[in-house]
Amino acid sequence: MKGNTLNEFINDLYTNGGPEKEFILGNKYYIIQADSKDGDDKTYLRLDEYLYENNDAGKLLNTIWIGGTTLTECVDAFEKAQIFDGKTIYEVEKDIEVLFG
């Protein structure tokens, strides 16, 4: 991982209201942040996946909501989720470049 260590990246996600993280992986640009949904008392991590175009986020491809009763549950679920072409963050971390956060 460039721009953060994997430990820094994950620890930032555990911080409630912590920094938004923006990163690229292959031809995709990702933005992950803590978020909420109207009328829902759950806590969420929201991962927006964009096409990486002209060194920036292009067309929105997908939004993944990772919910839990606490932010810790959300981050734990994110760590286990196979959302990067069937792989976890740990399996692709060497190919990630953190641009912000």
Short mmCIF file of N, CA and C in Angstrom, two decimals:
data_model
loop_
_atom_site.label_atom_id
_atom_site.label_comp_id
_atom_site.label_asym_id
_atom_site.label_seq_id
_atom_site.Cartn_x
_atom_site.Cartn_y
_atom_site.Cartn_z
N MET A 1 0.86 -1.17 0.00
CA MET A 1 0.00 0.00 0.00
C MET A 1 0.90 1.23 0.00
N LYS A 2 0.59 2.14 -0.91
CA LYS A 2 1.31 3.41 -0.96
C LYS A 2 0.47 4.49 -0.30
N GLY A 3 1.11 5.40 0.42
CA GLY A 3 0.41 6.53 1.01
C GLY A 3 -0.07 6.31 2.43
N ASN A 4 -0.20 5.10 2.85
CA ASN A 4 -0.55 4.67 4.22
C ASN A 4 0.03 3.29 4.39
N THR A 5 0.22 2.90 5.65
CA THR A 5 0.42 1.48 5.91
C THR A 5 -0.97 0.88 6.02
N LEU A 6 -1.08 -0.41 5.88
CA LEU A 6 -2.38 -1.06 6.03
C LEU A 6 -2.92 -0.82 7.44
N ASN A 7 -2.05 -0.84 8.43
CA ASN A 7 -2.46 -0.59 9.81
C ASN A 7 -3.03 0.82 9.96
N GLU A 8 -2.38 1.82 9.39
CA GLU A 8 -2.89 3.19 9.44
C GLU A 8 -4.26 3.29 8.77
N PHE A 9 -4.39 2.65 7.63
CA PHE A 9 -5.64 2.69 6.87
C PHE A 9 -6.79 2.14 7.71
N ILE A 10 -6.61 0.95 8.27
CA ILE A 10 -7.67 0.31 9.06
C ILE A 10 -7.94 1.10 10.34
N ASN A 11 -6.90 1.55 11.02
CA ASN A 11 -7.09 2.32 12.25
C ASN A 11 -7.87 3.61 12.00
N ASP A 12 -7.63 4.26 10.87
CA ASP A 12 -8.40 5.46 10.53
C ASP A 12 -9.88 5.15 10.41
N LEU A 13 -10.22 4.00 9.88
CA LEU A 13 -11.63 3.63 9.72
C LEU A 13 -12.32 3.41 11.07
N TYR A 14 -11.56 2.98 12.07
CA TYR A 14 -12.12 2.76 13.41
C TYR A 14 -12.46 4.06 14.13
N THR A 15 -11.91 5.17 13.69
CA THR A 15 -12.15 6.45 14.34
C THR A 15 -13.50 6.99 13.90
N ASN A 16 -14.43 7.08 14.83
CA ASN A 16 -15.78 7.55 14.51
C ASN A 16 -15.71 8.97 13.95
N GLY A 17 -16.28 9.15 12.78
CA GLY A 17 -16.20 10.44 12.13
C GLY A 17 -14.81 10.71 11.58
N GLY A 18 -14.01 9.65 11.52
CA GLY A 18 -12.63 9.77 11.07
C GLY A 18 -12.53 10.21 9.63
N PRO A 19 -11.31 10.29 9.12
CA PRO A 19 -11.11 10.84 7.79
C PRO A 19 -11.70 9.97 6.69
N GLU A 20 -12.17 10.64 5.69
CA GLU A 20 -12.54 9.94 4.45
C GLU A 20 -11.25 9.42 3.85
N LYS A 21 -11.30 8.25 3.27
CA LYS A 21 -10.13 7.66 2.60
C LYS A 21 -10.46 7.57 1.12
N GLU A 22 -9.53 8.02 0.29
CA GLU A 22 -9.67 7.89 -1.15
C GLU A 22 -8.47 7.12 -1.66
N PHE A 23 -8.74 6.11 -2.50
CA PHE A 23 -7.64 5.29 -2.98
C PHE A 23 -7.95 4.73 -4.35
N ILE A 24 -6.90 4.32 -5.04
CA ILE A 24 -7.07 3.68 -6.34
C ILE A 24 -6.55 2.25 -6.26
N LEU A 25 -7.21 1.42 -7.02
CA LEU A 25 -6.83 0.02 -7.16
C LEU A 25 -7.13 -0.37 -8.60
N GLY A 26 -6.10 -0.60 -9.38
CA GLY A 26 -6.30 -0.90 -10.78
C GLY A 26 -6.93 0.29 -11.49
N ASN A 27 -8.02 0.02 -12.19
CA ASN A 27 -8.70 1.09 -12.94
C ASN A 27 -9.91 1.64 -12.18
N LYS A 28 -9.90 1.49 -10.84
CA LYS A 28 -11.02 1.96 -10.03
C LYS A 28 -10.54 2.92 -8.95
N TYR A 29 -11.39 3.89 -8.68
CA TYR A 29 -11.15 4.92 -7.67
C TYR A 29 -12.19 4.70 -6.58
N TYR A 30 -11.75 4.61 -5.34
CA TYR A 30 -12.66 4.32 -4.23
C TYR A 30 -12.66 5.45 -3.21
N ILE A 31 -13.82 5.70 -2.63
CA ILE A 31 -13.97 6.60 -1.50
C ILE A 31 -14.72 5.84 -0.42
N ILE A 32 -14.10 5.76 0.77
CA ILE A 32 -14.74 5.07 1.89
C ILE A 32 -14.83 6.04 3.07
N GLN A 33 -15.98 6.00 3.75
CA GLN A 33 -16.20 6.88 4.89
C GLN A 33 -17.33 6.34 5.75
N ALA A 34 -17.35 6.79 7.01
CA ALA A 34 -18.48 6.46 7.87
C ALA A 34 -19.68 7.27 7.38
N ASP A 35 -20.86 6.65 7.44
CA ASP A 35 -22.05 7.32 6.93
C ASP A 35 -23.27 6.77 7.64
N SER A 36 -24.41 7.35 7.37
CA SER A 36 -25.68 6.88 7.93
C SER A 36 -26.74 6.97 6.86
N LYS A 37 -27.85 6.32 7.12
CA LYS A 37 -29.00 6.38 6.23
C LYS A 37 -30.16 6.99 7.00
N ASP A 38 -30.93 7.83 6.35
CA ASP A 38 -32.09 8.46 6.99
C ASP A 38 -33.05 7.40 7.50
N GLY A 39 -33.52 7.58 8.73
CA GLY A 39 -34.51 6.68 9.30
C GLY A 39 -33.95 5.34 9.73
N ASP A 40 -32.62 5.21 9.77
CA ASP A 40 -31.97 3.95 10.11
C ASP A 40 -30.99 4.22 11.25
N ASP A 41 -31.07 3.44 12.32
CA ASP A 41 -30.18 3.70 13.46
C ASP A 41 -28.89 2.90 13.41
N LYS A 42 -28.65 2.20 12.31
CA LYS A 42 -27.40 1.45 12.16
C LYS A 42 -26.25 2.40 11.82
N THR A 43 -25.05 1.92 11.99
CA THR A 43 -23.84 2.62 11.58
C THR A 43 -23.36 1.97 10.29
N TYR A 44 -22.78 2.75 9.41
CA TYR A 44 -22.34 2.21 8.12
C TYR A 44 -20.96 2.72 7.72
N LEU A 45 -20.29 1.91 6.94
CA LEU A 45 -19.20 2.36 6.10
C LEU A 45 -19.77 2.38 4.70
N ARG A 46 -19.54 3.46 4.00
CA ARG A 46 -20.00 3.59 2.62
C ARG A 46 -18.78 3.58 1.72
N LEU A 47 -18.75 2.64 0.78
CA LEU A 47 -17.65 2.53 -0.17
C LEU A 47 -18.20 2.80 -1.56
N ASP A 48 -17.81 3.95 -2.12
CA ASP A 48 -18.20 4.31 -3.48
C ASP A 48 -17.08 3.89 -4.42
N GLU A 49 -17.46 3.22 -5.49
CA GLU A 49 -16.52 2.71 -6.48
C GLU A 49 -16.75 3.45 -7.80
N TYR A 50 -15.71 4.09 -8.30
CA TYR A 50 -15.77 4.87 -9.54
C TYR A 50 -14.78 4.29 -10.54
N LEU A 51 -15.00 4.59 -11.79
CA LEU A 51 -14.01 4.32 -12.81
C LEU A 51 -12.90 5.35 -12.62
N TYR A 52 -11.66 4.92 -12.68
CA TYR A 52 -10.52 5.83 -12.54
C TYR A 52 -10.18 6.39 -13.91
N GLU A 53 -10.47 7.69 -14.10
CA GLU A 53 -10.29 8.34 -15.39
C GLU A 53 -9.55 9.66 -15.22
N ASN A 54 -8.57 9.90 -16.07
CA ASN A 54 -7.85 11.18 -16.07
C ASN A 54 -7.37 11.56 -14.67
N ASN A 55 -6.82 10.57 -13.96
CA ASN A 55 -6.29 10.77 -12.61
C ASN A 55 -7.32 11.27 -11.61
N ASP A 56 -8.57 10.88 -11.79
CA ASP A 56 -9.63 11.31 -10.88
C ASP A 56 -10.78 10.30 -10.91
N ALA A 57 -11.74 10.50 -10.02
CA ALA A 57 -12.94 9.67 -10.00
C ALA A 57 -13.80 10.02 -11.21
N GLY A 58 -14.13 9.02 -12.00
CA GLY A 58 -15.00 9.21 -13.15
C GLY A 58 -16.41 8.78 -12.84
N LYS A 59 -16.97 7.96 -13.69
CA LYS A 59 -18.34 7.48 -13.55
C LYS A 59 -18.50 6.60 -12.30
N LEU A 60 -19.55 6.87 -11.51
CA LEU A 60 -19.87 6.04 -10.36
C LEU A 60 -20.32 4.67 -10.84
N LEU A 61 -19.66 3.63 -10.35
CA LEU A 61 -19.97 2.26 -10.75
C LEU A 61 -20.85 1.54 -9.72
N ASN A 62 -20.60 1.81 -8.44
CA ASN A 62 -21.28 1.03 -7.41
C ASN A 62 -21.11 1.71 -6.05
N THR A 63 -22.08 1.54 -5.18
CA THR A 63 -21.96 1.94 -3.78
C THR A 63 -22.25 0.72 -2.93
N ILE A 64 -21.32 0.44 -2.03
CA ILE A 64 -21.45 -0.70 -1.13
C ILE A 64 -21.64 -0.16 0.28
N TRP A 65 -22.71 -0.57 0.93
CA TRP A 65 -22.99 -0.19 2.31
C TRP A 65 -22.65 -1.36 3.22
N ILE A 66 -21.79 -1.12 4.19
CA ILE A 66 -21.39 -2.16 5.14
C ILE A 66 -21.91 -1.72 6.50
N GLY A 67 -22.96 -2.39 6.97
CA GLY A 67 -23.65 -1.96 8.17
C GLY A 67 -23.32 -2.78 9.40
N GLY A 68 -23.58 -2.17 10.53
CA GLY A 68 -23.42 -2.83 11.81
C GLY A 68 -24.03 -1.99 12.91
N THR A 69 -24.00 -2.52 14.13
CA THR A 69 -24.53 -1.75 15.26
C THR A 69 -23.50 -0.76 15.78
N THR A 70 -22.22 -1.00 15.46
CA THR A 70 -21.15 -0.09 15.85
C THR A 70 -20.20 0.08 14.66
N LEU A 71 -19.41 1.13 14.73
CA LEU A 71 -18.40 1.34 13.69
C LEU A 71 -17.40 0.19 13.68
N THR A 72 -17.06 -0.34 14.83
CA THR A 72 -16.14 -1.47 14.92
C THR A 72 -16.68 -2.66 14.14
N GLU A 73 -17.97 -2.96 14.26
CA GLU A 73 -18.58 -4.06 13.49
C GLU A 73 -18.47 -3.80 12.00
N CYS A 74 -18.68 -2.56 11.59
CA CYS A 74 -18.60 -2.21 10.17
C CYS A 74 -17.19 -2.43 9.63
N VAL A 75 -16.20 -1.96 10.37
CA VAL A 75 -14.81 -2.11 9.93
C VAL A 75 -14.42 -3.58 9.90
N ASP A 76 -14.82 -4.34 10.92
CA ASP A 76 -14.55 -5.78 10.94
C ASP A 76 -15.15 -6.46 9.71
N ALA A 77 -16.38 -6.10 9.36
CA ALA A 77 -17.04 -6.68 8.18
C ALA A 77 -16.32 -6.26 6.90
N PHE A 78 -15.89 -5.00 6.83
CA PHE A 78 -15.15 -4.52 5.66
C PHE A 78 -13.87 -5.33 5.47
N GLU A 79 -13.17 -5.60 6.57
CA GLU A 79 -11.92 -6.35 6.49
C GLU A 79 -12.13 -7.76 5.92
N LYS A 80 -13.29 -8.35 6.18
CA LYS A 80 -13.58 -9.71 5.72
C LYS A 80 -14.27 -9.77 4.36
N ALA A 81 -14.82 -8.64 3.92
CA ALA A 81 -15.60 -8.61 2.69
C ALA A 81 -14.72 -8.80 1.46
N GLN A 82 -15.18 -9.63 0.57
CA GLN A 82 -14.46 -9.91 -0.68
C GLN A 82 -15.02 -9.00 -1.78
N ILE A 83 -14.78 -7.70 -1.62
CA ILE A 83 -15.40 -6.71 -2.50
C ILE A 83 -14.48 -6.17 -3.58
N PHE A 84 -13.25 -6.61 -3.57
CA PHE A 84 -12.30 -6.15 -4.59
C PHE A 84 -12.05 -7.30 -5.56
N ASP A 85 -12.97 -7.46 -6.51
CA ASP A 85 -12.93 -8.57 -7.46
C ASP A 85 -12.77 -9.92 -6.76
N GLY A 86 -13.56 -10.12 -5.71
CA GLY A 86 -13.57 -11.37 -4.97
C GLY A 86 -12.45 -11.52 -3.96
N LYS A 87 -11.74 -10.41 -3.67
CA LYS A 87 -10.64 -10.45 -2.72
C LYS A 87 -10.88 -9.46 -1.59
N THR A 88 -10.23 -9.70 -0.45
CA THR A 88 -10.32 -8.79 0.69
C THR A 88 -9.27 -7.69 0.56
N ILE A 89 -9.39 -6.69 1.41
CA ILE A 89 -8.42 -5.60 1.45
C ILE A 89 -7.02 -6.14 1.70
N TYR A 90 -6.91 -7.22 2.48
CA TYR A 90 -5.60 -7.79 2.79
C TYR A 90 -4.97 -8.46 1.58
N GLU A 91 -5.79 -8.99 0.70
CA GLU A 91 -5.28 -9.67 -0.49
C GLU A 91 -4.87 -8.69 -1.60
N VAL A 92 -5.37 -7.46 -1.55
CA VAL A 92 -5.05 -6.49 -2.61
C VAL A 92 -4.24 -5.30 -2.10
N GLU A 93 -3.95 -5.25 -0.82
CA GLU A 93 -3.34 -4.06 -0.24
C GLU A 93 -2.04 -3.65 -0.91
N LYS A 94 -1.29 -4.57 -1.42
CA LYS A 94 0.00 -4.22 -2.07
C LYS A 94 -0.21 -3.42 -3.35
N ASP A 95 -1.42 -3.47 -3.91
CA ASP A 95 -1.72 -2.78 -5.18
C ASP A 95 -2.52 -1.48 -4.97
N ILE A 96 -2.77 -1.11 -3.73
CA ILE A 96 -3.56 0.09 -3.41
C ILE A 96 -2.65 1.30 -3.26
N GLU A 97 -3.11 2.41 -3.81
CA GLU A 97 -2.45 3.69 -3.58
C GLU A 97 -3.46 4.63 -2.93
N VAL A 98 -3.17 5.04 -1.69
CA VAL A 98 -4.04 5.96 -0.97
C VAL A 98 -3.72 7.39 -1.44
N LEU A 99 -4.76 8.09 -1.87
CA LEU A 99 -4.58 9.44 -2.38
C LEU A 99 -4.95 10.51 -1.37
N PHE A 100 -5.87 10.16 -0.45
CA PHE A 100 -6.35 11.12 0.54
C PHE A 100 -6.76 10.38 1.79
N GLY A 101 -6.43 10.94 2.95
CA GLY A 101 -6.85 10.38 4.21
C GLY A 101 -5.83 9.50 4.86
#
